[in-house]
PDB file of C-alpha atoms in Angstrom:
ATOM      1  CA  MET A   1      -9.335  51.274  29.012  1.00  0.00           C
ATOM      2  CA  ARG A   2      -6.432  49.606  30.768  1.00  0.00           C
ATOM      3  CA  GLU A   3      -5.496  45.964  30.378  1.00  0.00           C
ATOM      4  CA  LEU A   4      -5.815  43.476  33.205  1.00  0.00           C
ATOM      5  CA  ARG A   5      -2.557  42.957  35.009  1.00  0.00           C
ATOM      6  CA  ILE A   6      -1.752  39.434  36.126  1.00  0.00           C
ATOM      7  CA  ARG A   7       0.240  40.859  39.047  1.00  0.00           C
ATOM      8  CA  VAL A   8      -2.805  42.749  40.334  1.00  0.00           C
ATOM      9  CA  LEU A   9      -5.012  39.664  40.056  1.00  0.00           C
ATOM     10  CA  ALA A  10      -2.375  37.516  41.764  1.00  0.00           C
ATOM     11  CA  GLY A  11      -2.001  40.127  44.509  1.00  0.00           C
ATOM     12  CA  VAL A  12      -5.753  40.217  45.125  1.00  0.00           C
ATOM     13  CA  PHE A  13      -5.793  36.411  45.195  1.00  0.00           C
ATOM     14  CA  VAL A  14      -2.905  36.156  47.696  1.00  0.00           C
ATOM     15  CA  VAL A  15      -4.127  38.927  50.016  1.00  0.00           C
ATOM     16  CA  ALA A  16      -7.676  37.522  50.041  1.00  0.00           C
ATOM     17  CA  GLY A  17      -6.267  34.047  50.683  1.00  0.00           C
ATOM     18  CA  ILE A  18      -4.170  35.163  53.626  1.00  0.00           C
ATOM     19  CA  LEU A  19      -6.984  37.184  55.162  1.00  0.00           C
ATOM     20  CA  SER A  20      -9.530  34.406  54.750  1.00  0.00           C
ATOM     21  CA  TRP A  21      -7.117  31.816  56.163  1.00  0.00           C
ATOM     22  CA  ALA A  22      -6.612  34.032  59.232  1.00  0.00           C
ATOM     23  CA  GLY A  23     -10.345  34.682  59.448  1.00  0.00           C
ATOM     24  CA  ALA A  24     -11.086  30.952  59.228  1.00  0.00           C
ATOM     25  CA  ARG A  25      -8.639  30.254  62.068  1.00  0.00           C
ATOM     26  CA  LEU A  26     -10.236  32.961  64.196  1.00  0.00           C
ATOM     27  CA  TRP A  27     -13.792  31.867  63.378  1.00  0.00           C
ATOM     28  CA  ASN A  28     -12.943  28.228  64.108  1.00  0.00           C
ATOM     29  CA  SER A  29     -11.522  29.177  67.511  1.00  0.00           C
ATOM     30  CA  LEU A  30     -14.813  30.906  68.363  1.00  0.00           C
ATOM     31  CA  GLY A  31     -17.070  28.046  67.323  1.00  0.00           C
ATOM     32  CA  THR A  32     -17.968  26.680  63.921  1.00  0.00           C
ATOM     33  CA  LEU A  33     -16.632  27.566  60.521  1.00  0.00           C
ATOM     34  CA  PRO A  34     -19.055  28.873  57.856  1.00  0.00           C
ATOM     35  CA  SER A  35     -19.460  26.383  55.031  1.00  0.00           C
ATOM     36  CA  VAL A  36     -18.321  26.702  51.441  1.00  0.00           C
ATOM     37  CA  PRO A  37     -21.475  26.591  49.293  1.00  0.00           C
ATOM     38  CA  VAL A  38     -21.772  23.799  46.753  1.00  0.00           C
ATOM     39  CA  ALA A  39     -22.969  26.383  44.226  1.00  0.00           C
ATOM     40  CA  ALA A  40     -19.754  28.457  44.407  1.00  0.00           C
ATOM     41  CA  PRO A  41     -17.726  26.448  41.855  1.00  0.00           C
ATOM     42  CA  ILE A  42     -20.814  25.985  39.671  1.00  0.00           C
ATOM     43  CA  VAL A  43     -21.529  29.720  39.465  1.00  0.00           C
ATOM     44  CA  LEU A  44     -17.884  30.547  38.785  1.00  0.00           C
ATOM     45  CA  ALA A  45     -17.718  27.882  36.071  1.00  0.00           C
ATOM     46  CA  LEU A  46     -20.878  29.275  34.441  1.00  0.00           C
ATOM     47  CA  ILE A  47     -19.349  32.764  34.387  1.00  0.00           C
ATOM     48  CA  ALA A  48     -16.204  31.317  32.801  1.00  0.00           C
ATOM     49  CA  VAL A  49     -18.301  29.574  30.132  1.00  0.00           C
ATOM     50  CA  VAL A  50     -20.207  32.792  29.353  1.00  0.00           C
ATOM     51  CA  LEU A  51     -16.966  34.762  29.047  1.00  0.00           C
ATOM     52  CA  ALA A  52     -15.337  32.122  26.840  1.00  0.00           C
ATOM     53  CA  ALA A  53     -18.423  31.855  24.601  1.00  0.00           C
ATOM     54  CA  THR A  54     -18.531  35.633  24.240  1.00  0.00           C
ATOM     55  CA  ALA A  55     -14.849  35.722  23.350  1.00  0.00           C
ATOM     56  CA  LEU A  56     -15.194  32.955  20.763  1.00  0.00           C
ATOM     57  CA  SER A  57     -18.245  34.607  19.209  1.00  0.00           C
ATOM     58  CA  LEU A  58     -16.565  37.997  19.007  1.00  0.00           C
ATOM     59  CA  ARG A  59     -13.389  36.467  17.602  1.00  0.00           C
ATOM     60  CA  ALA A  60     -15.316  34.719  14.836  1.00  0.00           C
ATOM     61  CA  ARG A  61     -17.247  37.879  13.975  1.00  0.00           C
ATOM     62  CA  LEU A  62     -14.103  40.027  13.994  1.00  0.00           C
ATOM     63  CA  ASN A  63     -12.239  37.541  11.779  1.00  0.00           C
ATOM     64  CA  ALA A  64     -15.139  37.470   9.317  1.00  0.00           C
ATOM     65  CA  GLN A  65     -15.225  41.261   9.312  1.00  0.00           C
ATOM     66  CA  ARG A  66     -11.437  41.526   8.737  1.00  0.00           C
ATOM     67  CA  GLU A  67     -11.616  39.038   5.874  1.00  0.00           C
ATOM     68  CA  ARG A  68     -14.482  41.072   4.381  1.00  0.00           C
ATOM     69  CA  GLN A  69     -16.806  38.133   4.036  1.00  0.00           C
ATOM     70  CA  PRO A  70     -20.038  39.216   2.332  1.00  0.00           C
ATOM     71  CA  ASP A  71     -22.334  37.876   5.073  1.00  0.00           C
ATOM     72  CA  ALA A  72     -20.154  39.075   7.960  1.00  0.00           C
ATOM     73  CA  LYS A  73     -22.051  40.569  10.852  1.00  0.00           C
ATOM     74  CA  GLY A  74     -20.184  43.559  12.276  1.00  0.00           C
ATOM     75  CA  VAL A  75     -19.224  44.043  15.899  1.00  0.00           C
ATOM     76  CA  ASP A  76     -20.587  47.089  17.652  1.00  0.00           C
ATOM     77  CA  PRO A  77     -17.618  48.776  19.388  1.00  0.00           C
ATOM     78  CA  LEU A  78     -19.742  49.686  22.409  1.00  0.00           C
ATOM     79  CA  MET A  79     -20.852  46.064  22.797  1.00  0.00           C
ATOM     80  CA  ALA A  80     -17.239  44.888  22.612  1.00  0.00           C
ATOM     81  CA  ALA A  81     -16.233  47.479  25.214  1.00  0.00           C
ATOM     82  CA  ARG A  82     -19.035  46.337  27.512  1.00  0.00           C
ATOM     83  CA  ALA A  83     -17.922  42.731  27.120  1.00  0.00           C
ATOM     84  CA  VAL A  84     -14.357  43.676  28.057  1.00  0.00           C
ATOM     85  CA  VAL A  85     -15.527  45.621  31.110  1.00  0.00           C
ATOM     86  CA  PHE A  86     -17.672  42.659  32.179  1.00  0.00           C
ATOM     87  CA  GLY A  87     -14.651  40.386  31.727  1.00  0.00           C
ATOM     88  CA  GLN A  88     -12.362  42.644  33.733  1.00  0.00           C
ATOM     89  CA  ALA A  89     -14.862  42.988  36.567  1.00  0.00           C
ATOM     90  CA  SER A  90     -15.445  39.239  36.561  1.00  0.00           C
ATOM     91  CA  ALA A  91     -11.711  38.572  36.713  1.00  0.00           C
ATOM     92  CA  LEU A  92     -11.220  40.879  39.690  1.00  0.00           C
ATOM     93  CA  VAL A  93     -14.164  39.393  41.589  1.00  0.00           C
ATOM     94  CA  ALA A  94     -13.046  35.860  40.691  1.00  0.00           C
ATOM     95  CA  ALA A  95      -9.535  36.588  41.994  1.00  0.00           C
ATOM     96  CA  LEU A  96     -11.029  37.835  45.259  1.00  0.00           C
ATOM     97  CA  VAL A  97     -13.481  34.940  45.640  1.00  0.00           C
ATOM     98  CA  ALA A  98     -10.936  32.302  44.608  1.00  0.00           C
ATOM     99  CA  GLY A  99      -8.472  33.750  47.107  1.00  0.00           C
ATOM    100  CA  MET A 100     -11.078  33.630  49.858  1.00  0.00           C
ATOM    101  CA  TYR A 101     -12.013  30.029  49.124  1.00  0.00           C
ATOM    102  CA  GLY A 102      -8.347  29.155  48.709  1.00  0.00           C
ATOM    103  CA  GLY A 103      -7.550  30.493  52.170  1.00  0.00           C
ATOM    104  CA  VAL A 104     -10.437  28.583  53.705  1.00  0.00           C
ATOM    105  CA  GLY A 105      -9.371  25.473  51.758  1.00  0.00           C
ATOM    106  CA  VAL A 106      -5.824  25.725  53.094  1.00  0.00           C
ATOM    107  CA  PHE A 107      -7.208  26.017  56.615  1.00  0.00           C
ATOM    108  CA  LEU A 108      -9.429  22.978  56.037  1.00  0.00           C
ATOM    109  CA  LEU A 109      -6.417  20.878  54.980  1.00  0.00           C
ATOM    110  CA  GLU A 110      -5.584  20.504  58.681  1.00  0.00           C
ATOM    111  CA  SER A 111      -8.742  18.481  59.329  1.00  0.00           C
ATOM    112  CA  LEU A 112      -9.299  16.257  56.300  1.00  0.00           C
ATOM    113  CA  ASP A 113     -10.060  13.307  58.580  1.00  0.00           C
ATOM    114  CA  ILE A 114     -13.491  14.837  59.334  1.00  0.00           C
ATOM    115  CA  PRO A 115     -15.801  14.011  56.377  1.00  0.00           C
ATOM    116  CA  ALA A 116     -17.696  17.327  56.465  1.00  0.00           C
ATOM    117  CA  ARG A 117     -14.460  19.325  56.473  1.00  0.00           C
ATOM    118  CA  ARG A 118     -13.063  17.166  53.659  1.00  0.00           C
ATOM    119  CA  ASP A 119     -16.133  17.937  51.528  1.00  0.00           C
ATOM    120  CA  GLN A 120     -15.761  21.637  52.275  1.00  0.00           C
ATOM    121  CA  ALA A 121     -12.094  21.493  51.258  1.00  0.00           C
ATOM    122  CA  ILE A 122     -13.067  19.835  47.960  1.00  0.00           C
ATOM    123  CA  TYR A 123     -15.698  22.523  47.261  1.00  0.00           C
ATOM    124  CA  ALA A 124     -13.136  25.206  48.073  1.00  0.00           C
ATOM    125  CA  GLY A 125     -10.592  23.612  45.737  1.00  0.00           C
ATOM    126  CA  PHE A 126     -13.091  23.434  42.884  1.00  0.00           C
ATOM    127  CA  SER A 127     -14.009  27.072  43.554  1.00  0.00           C
ATOM    128  CA  VAL A 128     -10.371  28.093  43.196  1.00  0.00           C
ATOM    129  CA  LEU A 129     -10.075  26.175  39.908  1.00  0.00           C
ATOM    130  CA  ALA A 130     -13.289  27.713  38.580  1.00  0.00           C
ATOM    131  CA  GLY A 131     -12.075  31.170  39.619  1.00  0.00           C
ATOM    132  CA  ILE A 132      -8.863  30.616  37.680  1.00  0.00           C
ATOM    133  CA  GLY A 133     -11.039  29.595  34.718  1.00  0.00           C
ATOM    134  CA  VAL A 134     -12.944  32.895  34.964  1.00  0.00           C
ATOM    135  CA  ILE A 135      -9.669  34.811  35.005  1.00  0.00           C
ATOM    136  CA  ALA A 136      -8.339  32.904  31.981  1.00  0.00           C
ATOM    137  CA  ALA A 137     -11.569  33.454  30.021  1.00  0.00           C
ATOM    138  CA  ALA A 138     -11.571  37.167  30.886  1.00  0.00           C
ATOM    139  CA  ILE A 139      -7.995  37.589  29.722  1.00  0.00           C
ATOM    140  CA  PHE A 140      -8.827  35.727  26.500  1.00  0.00           C
ATOM    141  CA  LEU A 141     -11.844  37.985  25.934  1.00  0.00           C
ATOM    142  CA  GLU A 142      -9.708  41.047  26.514  1.00  0.00           C
ATOM    143  CA  ARG A 143      -7.119  39.849  24.005  1.00  0.00           C
ATOM    144  CA  VAL A 144      -9.805  39.119  21.406  1.00  0.00           C
ATOM    145  CA  CYS A 145     -11.235  42.642  21.713  1.00  0.00           C
ATOM    146  CA  LYS A 146      -7.864  44.402  21.770  1.00  0.00           C
ATOM    147  CA  LEU A 147      -7.449  46.900  18.985  1.00  0.00           C
ATOM    148  CA  PRO A 148      -4.464  46.465  16.687  1.00  0.00           C
ATOM    149  CA  GLU A 149      -1.577  48.795  17.356  1.00  0.00           C
ATOM    150  CA  ASP A 150      -1.866  52.056  15.464  1.00  0.00           C
ATOM    151  CA  ASP A 151       1.488  53.252  14.111  1.00  0.00           C
ATOM    152  CA  ASP A 152       0.311  56.872  13.916  1.00  0.00           C
ATOM    153  CA  ASP A 153      -0.256  57.110  17.662  1.00  0.00           C
ATOM    154  CA  HIS A 154       3.165  55.874  18.744  1.00  0.00           C
ATOM    155  CA  ASN A 155       6.474  57.565  18.278  1.00  0.00           C
ATOM    156  CA  GLY A 156       8.787  54.771  17.316  1.00  0.00           C
ATOM    157  CA  PRO A 157      12.498  55.141  16.673  1.00  0.00           C
ATOM    158  CA  GLY A 158      13.200  57.388  13.728  1.00  0.00           C
ATOM    159  CA  THR A 159       9.876  59.208  13.773  1.00  0.00           C
ATOM    160  CA  ALA A 160       9.358  62.792  14.706  1.00  0.00           C
ATOM    161  CA  PRO A 161       7.175  63.514  17.726  1.00  0.00           C
ATOM    162  CA  ALA A 162       3.696  64.794  16.934  1.00  0.00           C
ATOM    163  CA  ALA A 163       3.257  68.496  17.492  1.00  0.00           C
TER     164      ALA A 163
END
């Protein structure tokens, strides 16, 4: 499994932002602009909370297991892998959605004097912040579930290559 790359997430965010800004300009020239749902930042924030809670739970269980506490509950490797995959997928979708709402929010900055557009810009801004929260929680979850480096699998300086 490959690690999340911040550059990839930032690229998805920027490209989605540019495309949605251009789409918002085009849509506005044809009539009305679709609204940013009030639920968008709430749903993204809930996903971030679930990811962070999962990461904290797994971290506590892994620490208890490493310290060999007698009542430590083990972590199923398949469950940890599923959590990481869920986190990675959530981060990619959050980067896309946050970029889309960010582009629409930037477009809406031109017309903050209209109360409805101002509200939409605020919802878009909160959606971007919640999307960044999802990305941060996913990266934290990935770091918690990362396996320690195994010296046998890497050829460091001074070691002979494996045959």
